[in-house]
PDB file of C-alpha atoms in Angstrom:
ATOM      1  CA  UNK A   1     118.372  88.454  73.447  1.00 49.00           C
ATOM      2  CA  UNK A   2     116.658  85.956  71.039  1.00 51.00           C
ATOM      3  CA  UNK A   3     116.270  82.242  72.167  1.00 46.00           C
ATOM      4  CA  UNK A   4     118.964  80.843  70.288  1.00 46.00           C
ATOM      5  CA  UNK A   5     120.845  82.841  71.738  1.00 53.00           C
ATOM      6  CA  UNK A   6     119.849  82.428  75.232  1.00 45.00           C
ATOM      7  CA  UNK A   7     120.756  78.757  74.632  1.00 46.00           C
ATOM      8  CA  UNK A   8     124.474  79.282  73.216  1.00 50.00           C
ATOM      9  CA  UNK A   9     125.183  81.611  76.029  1.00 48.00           C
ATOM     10  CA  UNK A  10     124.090  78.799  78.619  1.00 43.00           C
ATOM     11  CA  UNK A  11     126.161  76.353  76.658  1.00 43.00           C
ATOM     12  CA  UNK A  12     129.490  78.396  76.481  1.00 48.00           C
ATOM     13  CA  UNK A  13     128.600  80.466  80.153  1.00 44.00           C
ATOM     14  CA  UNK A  14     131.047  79.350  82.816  1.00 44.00           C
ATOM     15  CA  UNK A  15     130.401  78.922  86.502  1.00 43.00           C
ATOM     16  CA  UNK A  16     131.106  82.690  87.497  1.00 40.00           C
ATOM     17  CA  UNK A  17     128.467  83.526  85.181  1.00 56.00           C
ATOM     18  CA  UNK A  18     126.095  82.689  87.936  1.00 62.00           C
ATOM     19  CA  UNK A  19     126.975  85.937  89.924  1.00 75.00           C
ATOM     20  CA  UNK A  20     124.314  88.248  90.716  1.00 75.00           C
ATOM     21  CA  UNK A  21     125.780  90.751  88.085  1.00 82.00           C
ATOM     22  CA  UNK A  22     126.493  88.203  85.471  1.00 80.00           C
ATOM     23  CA  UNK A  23     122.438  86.573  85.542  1.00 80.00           C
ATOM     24  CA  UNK A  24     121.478  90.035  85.233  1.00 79.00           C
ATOM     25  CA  UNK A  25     123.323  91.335  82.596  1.00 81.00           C
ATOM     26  CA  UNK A  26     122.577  87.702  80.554  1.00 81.00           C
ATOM     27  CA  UNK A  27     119.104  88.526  81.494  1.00 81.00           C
ATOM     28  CA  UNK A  28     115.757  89.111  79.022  1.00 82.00           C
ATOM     29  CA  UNK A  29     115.316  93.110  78.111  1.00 89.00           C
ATOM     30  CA  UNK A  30     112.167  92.767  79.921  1.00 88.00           C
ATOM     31  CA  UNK A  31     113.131  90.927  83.051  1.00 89.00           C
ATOM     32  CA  UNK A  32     116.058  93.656  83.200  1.00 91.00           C
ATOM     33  CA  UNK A  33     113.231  96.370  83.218  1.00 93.00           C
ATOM     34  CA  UNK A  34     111.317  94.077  86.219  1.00 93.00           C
ATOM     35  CA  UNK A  35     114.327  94.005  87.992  1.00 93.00           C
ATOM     36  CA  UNK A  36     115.341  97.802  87.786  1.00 95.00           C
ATOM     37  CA  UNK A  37     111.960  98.303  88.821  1.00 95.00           C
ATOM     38  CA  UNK A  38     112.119  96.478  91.902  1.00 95.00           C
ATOM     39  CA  UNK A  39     115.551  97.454  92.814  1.00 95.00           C
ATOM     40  CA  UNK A  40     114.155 101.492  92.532  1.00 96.00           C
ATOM     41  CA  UNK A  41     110.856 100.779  94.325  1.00 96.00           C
ATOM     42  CA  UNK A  42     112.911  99.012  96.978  1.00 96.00           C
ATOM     43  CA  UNK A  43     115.273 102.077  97.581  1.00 97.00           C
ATOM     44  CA  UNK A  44     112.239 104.361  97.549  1.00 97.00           C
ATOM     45  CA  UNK A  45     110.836 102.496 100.155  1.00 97.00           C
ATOM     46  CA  UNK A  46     113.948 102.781 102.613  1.00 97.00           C
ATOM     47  CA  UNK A  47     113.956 106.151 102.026  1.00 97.00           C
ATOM     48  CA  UNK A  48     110.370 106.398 102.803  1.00 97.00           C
ATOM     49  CA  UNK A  49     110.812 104.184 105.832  1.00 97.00           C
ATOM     50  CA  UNK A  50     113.969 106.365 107.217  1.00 97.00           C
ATOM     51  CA  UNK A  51     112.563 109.570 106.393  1.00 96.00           C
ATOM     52  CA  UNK A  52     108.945 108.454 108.728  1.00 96.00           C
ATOM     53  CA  UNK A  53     110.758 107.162 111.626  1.00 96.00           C
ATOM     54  CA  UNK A  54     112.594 110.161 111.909  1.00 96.00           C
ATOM     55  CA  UNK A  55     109.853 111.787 111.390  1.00 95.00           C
ATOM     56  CA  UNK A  56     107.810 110.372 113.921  1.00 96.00           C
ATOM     57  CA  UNK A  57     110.545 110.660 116.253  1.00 95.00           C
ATOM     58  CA  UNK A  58     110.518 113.924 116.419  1.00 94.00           C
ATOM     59  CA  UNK A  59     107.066 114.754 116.329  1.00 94.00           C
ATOM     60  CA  UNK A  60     106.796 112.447 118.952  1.00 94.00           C
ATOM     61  CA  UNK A  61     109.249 114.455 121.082  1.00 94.00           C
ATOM     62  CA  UNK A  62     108.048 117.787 119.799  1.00 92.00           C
ATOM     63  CA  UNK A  63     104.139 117.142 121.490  1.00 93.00           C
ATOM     64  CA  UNK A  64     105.944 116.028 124.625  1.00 93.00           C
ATOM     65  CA  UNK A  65     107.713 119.344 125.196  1.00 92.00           C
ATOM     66  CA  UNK A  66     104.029 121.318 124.023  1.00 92.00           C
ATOM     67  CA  UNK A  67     101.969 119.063 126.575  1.00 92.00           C
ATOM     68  CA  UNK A  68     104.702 120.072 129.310  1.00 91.00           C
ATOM     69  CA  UNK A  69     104.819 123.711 128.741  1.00 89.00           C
ATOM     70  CA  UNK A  70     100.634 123.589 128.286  1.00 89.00           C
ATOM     71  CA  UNK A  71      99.761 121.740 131.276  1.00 89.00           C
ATOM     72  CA  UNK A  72     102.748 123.796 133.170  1.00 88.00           C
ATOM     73  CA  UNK A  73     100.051 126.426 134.307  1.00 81.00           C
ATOM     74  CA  UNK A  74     101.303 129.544 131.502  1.00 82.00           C
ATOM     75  CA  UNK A  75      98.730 131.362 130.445  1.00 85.00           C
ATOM     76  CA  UNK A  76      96.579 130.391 126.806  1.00 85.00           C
ATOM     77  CA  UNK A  77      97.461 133.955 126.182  1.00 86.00           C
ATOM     78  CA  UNK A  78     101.466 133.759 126.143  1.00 88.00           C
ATOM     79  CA  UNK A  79     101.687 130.515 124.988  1.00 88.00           C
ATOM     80  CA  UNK A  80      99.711 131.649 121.924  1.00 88.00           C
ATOM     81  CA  UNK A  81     101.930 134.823 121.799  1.00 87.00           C
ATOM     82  CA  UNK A  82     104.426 132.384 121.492  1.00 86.00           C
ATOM     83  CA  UNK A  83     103.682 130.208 119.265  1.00 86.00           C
ATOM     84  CA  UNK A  84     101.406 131.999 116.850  1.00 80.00           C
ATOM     85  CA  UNK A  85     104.040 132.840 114.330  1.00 77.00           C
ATOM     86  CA  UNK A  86     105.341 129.459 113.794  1.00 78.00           C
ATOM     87  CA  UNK A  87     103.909 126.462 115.233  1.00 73.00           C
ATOM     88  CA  UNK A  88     106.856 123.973 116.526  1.00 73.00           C
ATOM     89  CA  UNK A  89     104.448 120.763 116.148  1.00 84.00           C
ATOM     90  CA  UNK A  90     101.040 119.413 115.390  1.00 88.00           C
ATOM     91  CA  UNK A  91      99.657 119.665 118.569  1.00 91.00           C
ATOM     92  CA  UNK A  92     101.209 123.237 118.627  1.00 91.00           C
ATOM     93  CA  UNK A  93      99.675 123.652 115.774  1.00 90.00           C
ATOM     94  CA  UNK A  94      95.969 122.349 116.982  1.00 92.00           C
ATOM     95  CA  UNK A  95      96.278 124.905 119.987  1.00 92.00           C
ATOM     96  CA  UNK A  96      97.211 127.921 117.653  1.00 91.00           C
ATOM     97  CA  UNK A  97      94.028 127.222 115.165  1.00 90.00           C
ATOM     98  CA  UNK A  98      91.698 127.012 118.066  1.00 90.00           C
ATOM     99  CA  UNK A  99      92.987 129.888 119.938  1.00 90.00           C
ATOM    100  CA  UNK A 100      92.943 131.819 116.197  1.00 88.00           C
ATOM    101  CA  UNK A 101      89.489 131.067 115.634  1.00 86.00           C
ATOM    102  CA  UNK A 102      88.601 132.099 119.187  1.00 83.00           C
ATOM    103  CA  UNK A 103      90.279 135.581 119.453  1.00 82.00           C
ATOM    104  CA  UNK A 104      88.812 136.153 116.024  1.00 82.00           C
ATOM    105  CA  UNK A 105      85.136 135.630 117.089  1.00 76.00           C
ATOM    106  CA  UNK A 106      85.659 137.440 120.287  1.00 71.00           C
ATOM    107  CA  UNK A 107      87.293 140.619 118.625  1.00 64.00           C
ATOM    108  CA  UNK A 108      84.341 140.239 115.751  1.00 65.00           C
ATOM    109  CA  UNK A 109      82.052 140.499 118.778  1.00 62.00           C
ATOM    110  CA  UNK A 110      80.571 136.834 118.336  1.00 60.00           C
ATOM    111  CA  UNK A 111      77.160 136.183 120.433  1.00 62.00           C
ATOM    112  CA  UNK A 112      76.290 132.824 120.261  1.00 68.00           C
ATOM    113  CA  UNK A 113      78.529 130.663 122.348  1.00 70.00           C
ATOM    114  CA  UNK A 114      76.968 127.375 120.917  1.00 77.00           C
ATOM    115  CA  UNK A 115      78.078 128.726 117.345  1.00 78.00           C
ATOM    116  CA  UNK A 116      81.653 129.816 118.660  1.00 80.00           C
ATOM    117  CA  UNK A 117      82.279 126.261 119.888  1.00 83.00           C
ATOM    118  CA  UNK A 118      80.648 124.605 117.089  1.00 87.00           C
ATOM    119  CA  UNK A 119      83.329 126.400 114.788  1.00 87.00           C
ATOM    120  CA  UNK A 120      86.492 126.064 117.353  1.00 89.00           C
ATOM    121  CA  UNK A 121      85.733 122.228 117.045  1.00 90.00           C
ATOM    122  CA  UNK A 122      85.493 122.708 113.098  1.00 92.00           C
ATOM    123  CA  UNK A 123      89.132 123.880 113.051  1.00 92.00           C
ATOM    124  CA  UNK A 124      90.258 121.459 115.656  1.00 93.00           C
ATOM    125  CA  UNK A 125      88.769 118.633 113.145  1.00 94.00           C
ATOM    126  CA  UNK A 126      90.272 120.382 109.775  1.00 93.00           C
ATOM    127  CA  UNK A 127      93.647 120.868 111.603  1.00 92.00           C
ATOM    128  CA  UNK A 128      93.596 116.890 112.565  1.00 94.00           C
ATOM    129  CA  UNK A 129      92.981 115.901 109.281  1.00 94.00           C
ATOM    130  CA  UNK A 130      95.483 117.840 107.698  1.00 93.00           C
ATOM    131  CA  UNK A 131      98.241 116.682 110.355  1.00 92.00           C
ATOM    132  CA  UNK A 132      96.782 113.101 109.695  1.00 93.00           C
ATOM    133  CA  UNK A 133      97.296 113.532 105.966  1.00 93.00           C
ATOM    134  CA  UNK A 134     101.022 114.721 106.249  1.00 92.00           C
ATOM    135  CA  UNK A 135     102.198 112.371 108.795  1.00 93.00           C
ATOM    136  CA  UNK A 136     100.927 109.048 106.198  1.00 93.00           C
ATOM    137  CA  UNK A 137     101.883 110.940 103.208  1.00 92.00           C
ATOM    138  CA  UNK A 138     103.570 108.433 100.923  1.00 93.00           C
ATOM    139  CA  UNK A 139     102.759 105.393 103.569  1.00 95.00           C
ATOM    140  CA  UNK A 140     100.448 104.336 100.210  1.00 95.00           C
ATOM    141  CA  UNK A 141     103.635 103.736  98.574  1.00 96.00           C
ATOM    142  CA  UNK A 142     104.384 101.325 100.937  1.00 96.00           C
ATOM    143  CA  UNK A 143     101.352  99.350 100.975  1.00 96.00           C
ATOM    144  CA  UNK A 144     101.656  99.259  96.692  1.00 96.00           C
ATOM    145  CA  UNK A 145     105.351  97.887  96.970  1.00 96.00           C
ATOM    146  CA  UNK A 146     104.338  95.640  99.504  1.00 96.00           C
ATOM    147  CA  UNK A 147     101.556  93.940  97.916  1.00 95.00           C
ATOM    148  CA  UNK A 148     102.269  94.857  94.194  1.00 96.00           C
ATOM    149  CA  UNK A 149     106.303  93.354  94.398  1.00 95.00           C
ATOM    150  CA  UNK A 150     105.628  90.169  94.545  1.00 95.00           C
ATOM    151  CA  UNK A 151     103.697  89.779  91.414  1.00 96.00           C
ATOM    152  CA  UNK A 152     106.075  92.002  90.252  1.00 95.00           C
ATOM    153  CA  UNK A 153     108.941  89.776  90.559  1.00 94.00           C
ATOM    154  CA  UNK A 154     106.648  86.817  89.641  1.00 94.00           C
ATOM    155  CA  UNK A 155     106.071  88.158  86.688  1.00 94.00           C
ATOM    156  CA  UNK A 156     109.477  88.455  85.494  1.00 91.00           C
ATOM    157  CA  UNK A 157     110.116  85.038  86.787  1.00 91.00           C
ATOM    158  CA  UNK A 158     107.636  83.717  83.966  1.00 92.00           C
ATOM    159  CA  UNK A 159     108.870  85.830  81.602  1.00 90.00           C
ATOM    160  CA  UNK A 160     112.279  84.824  82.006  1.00 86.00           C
ATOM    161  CA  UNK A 161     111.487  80.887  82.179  1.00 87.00           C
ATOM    162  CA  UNK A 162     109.609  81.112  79.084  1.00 86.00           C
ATOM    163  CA  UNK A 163     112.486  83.248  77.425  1.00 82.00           C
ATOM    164  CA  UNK A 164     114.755  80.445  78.470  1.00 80.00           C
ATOM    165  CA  UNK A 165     112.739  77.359  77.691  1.00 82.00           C
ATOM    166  CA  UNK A 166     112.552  78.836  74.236  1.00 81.00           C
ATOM    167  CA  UNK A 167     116.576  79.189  74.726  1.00 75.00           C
ATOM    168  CA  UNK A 168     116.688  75.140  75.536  1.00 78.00           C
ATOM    169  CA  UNK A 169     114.554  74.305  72.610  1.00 78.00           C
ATOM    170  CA  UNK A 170     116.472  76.164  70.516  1.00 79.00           C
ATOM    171  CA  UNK A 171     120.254  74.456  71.397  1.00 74.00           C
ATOM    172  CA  UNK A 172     117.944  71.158  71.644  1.00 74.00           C
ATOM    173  CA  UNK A 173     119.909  70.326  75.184  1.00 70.00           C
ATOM    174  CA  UNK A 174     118.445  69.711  77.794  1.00 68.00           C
ATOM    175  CA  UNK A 175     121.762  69.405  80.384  1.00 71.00           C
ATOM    176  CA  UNK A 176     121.785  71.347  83.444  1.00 68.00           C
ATOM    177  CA  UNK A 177     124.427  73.420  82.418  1.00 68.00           C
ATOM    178  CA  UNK A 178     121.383  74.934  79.702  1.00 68.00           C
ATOM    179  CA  UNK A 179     118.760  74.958  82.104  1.00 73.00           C
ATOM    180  CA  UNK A 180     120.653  76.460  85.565  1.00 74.00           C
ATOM    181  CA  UNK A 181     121.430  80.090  84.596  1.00 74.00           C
ATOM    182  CA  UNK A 182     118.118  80.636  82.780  1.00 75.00           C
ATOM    183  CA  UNK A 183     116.451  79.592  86.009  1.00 82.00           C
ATOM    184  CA  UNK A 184     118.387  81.105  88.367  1.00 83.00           C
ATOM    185  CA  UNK A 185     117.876  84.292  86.427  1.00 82.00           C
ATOM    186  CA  UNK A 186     114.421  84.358  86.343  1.00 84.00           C
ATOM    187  CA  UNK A 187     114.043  82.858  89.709  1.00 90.00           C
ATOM    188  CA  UNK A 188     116.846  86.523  90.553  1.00 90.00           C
ATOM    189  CA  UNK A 189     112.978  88.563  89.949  1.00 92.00           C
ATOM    190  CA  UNK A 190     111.431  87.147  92.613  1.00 93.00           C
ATOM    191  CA  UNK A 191     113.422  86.996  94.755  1.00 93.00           C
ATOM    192  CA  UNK A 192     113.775  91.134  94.161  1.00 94.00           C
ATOM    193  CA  UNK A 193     110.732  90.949  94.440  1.00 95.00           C
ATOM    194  CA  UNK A 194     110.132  89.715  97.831  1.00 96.00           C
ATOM    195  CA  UNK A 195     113.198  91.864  99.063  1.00 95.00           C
ATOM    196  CA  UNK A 196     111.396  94.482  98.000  1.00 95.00           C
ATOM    197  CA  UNK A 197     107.680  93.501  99.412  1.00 96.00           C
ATOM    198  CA  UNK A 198     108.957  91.903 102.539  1.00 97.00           C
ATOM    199  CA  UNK A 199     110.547  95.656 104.349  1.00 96.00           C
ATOM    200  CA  UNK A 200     107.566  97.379 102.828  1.00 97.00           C
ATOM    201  CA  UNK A 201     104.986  95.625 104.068  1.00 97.00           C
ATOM    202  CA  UNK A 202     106.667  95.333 107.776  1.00 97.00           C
ATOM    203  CA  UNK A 203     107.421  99.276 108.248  1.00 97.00           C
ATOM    204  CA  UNK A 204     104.187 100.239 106.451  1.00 97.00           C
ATOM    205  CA  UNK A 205     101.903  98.369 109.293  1.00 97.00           C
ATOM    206  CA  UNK A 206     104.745  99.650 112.076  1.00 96.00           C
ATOM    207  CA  UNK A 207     104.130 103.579 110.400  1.00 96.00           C
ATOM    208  CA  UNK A 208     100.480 102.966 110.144  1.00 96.00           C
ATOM    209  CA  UNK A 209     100.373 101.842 113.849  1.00 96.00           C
ATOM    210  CA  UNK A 210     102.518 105.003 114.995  1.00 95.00           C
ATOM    211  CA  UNK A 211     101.074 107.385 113.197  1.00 95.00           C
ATOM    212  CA  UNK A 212      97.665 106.042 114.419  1.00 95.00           C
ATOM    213  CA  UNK A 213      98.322 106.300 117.898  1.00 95.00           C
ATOM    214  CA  UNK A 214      99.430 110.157 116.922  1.00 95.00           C
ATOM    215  CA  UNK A 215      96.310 110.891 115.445  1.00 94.00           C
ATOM    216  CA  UNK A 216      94.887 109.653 118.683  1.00 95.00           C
ATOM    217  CA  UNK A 217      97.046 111.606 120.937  1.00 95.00           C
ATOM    218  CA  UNK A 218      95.985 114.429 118.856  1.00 94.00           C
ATOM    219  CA  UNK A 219      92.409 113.906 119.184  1.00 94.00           C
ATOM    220  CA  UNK A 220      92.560 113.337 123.016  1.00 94.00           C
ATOM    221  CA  UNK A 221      94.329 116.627 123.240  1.00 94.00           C
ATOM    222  CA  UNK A 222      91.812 118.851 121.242  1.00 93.00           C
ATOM    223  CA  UNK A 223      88.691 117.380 123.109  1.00 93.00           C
ATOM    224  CA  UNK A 224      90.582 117.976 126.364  1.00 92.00           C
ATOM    225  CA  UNK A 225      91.135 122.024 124.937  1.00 91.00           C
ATOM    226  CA  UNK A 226      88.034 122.327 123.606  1.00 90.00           C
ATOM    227  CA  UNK A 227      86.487 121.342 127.179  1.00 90.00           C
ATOM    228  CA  UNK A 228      88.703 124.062 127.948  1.00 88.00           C
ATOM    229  CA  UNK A 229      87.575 126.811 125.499  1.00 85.00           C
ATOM    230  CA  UNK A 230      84.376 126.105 126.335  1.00 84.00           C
ATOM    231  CA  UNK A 231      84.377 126.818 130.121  1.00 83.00           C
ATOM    232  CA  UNK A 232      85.873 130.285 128.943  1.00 79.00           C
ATOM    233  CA  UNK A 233      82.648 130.588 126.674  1.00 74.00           C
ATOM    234  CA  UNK A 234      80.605 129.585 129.158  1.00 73.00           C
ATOM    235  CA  UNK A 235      82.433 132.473 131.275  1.00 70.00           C
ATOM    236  CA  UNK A 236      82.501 135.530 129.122  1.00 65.00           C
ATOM    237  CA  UNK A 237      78.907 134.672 128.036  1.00 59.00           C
TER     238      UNK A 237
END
């Protein structure tokens, strides 16, 4: 839409024209794009959002039911029977790789029970990390919308005041009637903006937080079986 006729349109525009719809749809081609943009990265981010708290729900509930079978007094042995085919959580998982890598040194006929442990806490580290790394996957999506939006939005606000300026040169009035919807329209970017930022930035610092104090929980669990593994070492040595 050309300036001149950004300023006509103001001129004959009536007052429902100020509807969410209506400012975008009289909107610049580019502030359109800004605001599609925003609107997309915004419902990416819920999904984001809704798919991690689940998420962490459940893995959450998942290392409570491990930690109560584990410290229940079974033996390592059946609960890695157990579990070995399919791990049913992270912390599962941490137990299987350590108890993997220890049956497999002991069956290879491994002699050096500083090298055994050295490697058991290898795979306890590798098997953290690449927990870690799937429980913040997409998280730096988050953090992008939530800083990135803003400017985002302002950016189409300045494009969309210029376009209209231009539009209020051009039908040489200067009335409020001209000047409102352009406004308004351009002011509708950042305000999608923020809409966008605002969530984002909120459940990215909550996820962050949670999935920290997972990683954590983690951790505290494979020192405590490592301590574990290592009396049995210390024992078959």
């Amino acid at each position: 839409m050309n300036p001149v006729d950004v300023g006509q349109a103001a001129l004959d525009a009536p007052a429902a024209s100020l509807s969410l719809i209506a400012m975008f749809l009289q909107a610049h081609i580019v502030v359109k794009f800004v605001m599609l943009g925003l609107v997309l990265a915004s419902i990416w981010s819920w999904a984001i959002i809704v798919d991690k708290v689940l998420l962490y729900g459940r893995v959450k509930r998942q290392m409570d039911r491990f930690e109560k079978v584990f410290w229940s007094g079974q033996s390592l042995e059946e609960l890695y029977r157990s579990l070995s085919s399919r791990p049913a959580s992270a912390m599962a998982a941490l137990f299987v790789a350590a108890m993997r890598e220890w049956k497999r040194s002991y069956e290879a006929g491994a002699r050096s029970p500083m090298g055994l442990q050295m490697r058991i806490d290898k795979v306890l580290e590798v098997t953290i990390a690449r927990e870690t790394e799937r429980l913040e996957s997409r998280l730096l999506f988050l953090a992008t919308v939530g800083s990135a939006g803003p400017f985002i939005g302002l950016f189409g606000t300045v494009w969309g005041i210029m376009t209209a300026f231009q539009g209020i040169a051009a039908s040489k009035n200067t009335s409020l009637a001209v000047v409102a919807p352009g406004i308004a329209e351009a002011l509708m970017a950042t305000a999608l903006g923020l809409c966008a930022a605002i969530p984002a930035v909120i459940a990215y610092n909550k996820l962050a937080s949670s999935s920290g104090k997972i990683s954590s929980r983690l951790e505290g669990f494979a020192d405590e079986f490592s301590a574990i593994l290592s009396r049995q070492i210390d024992e078959r040595a």
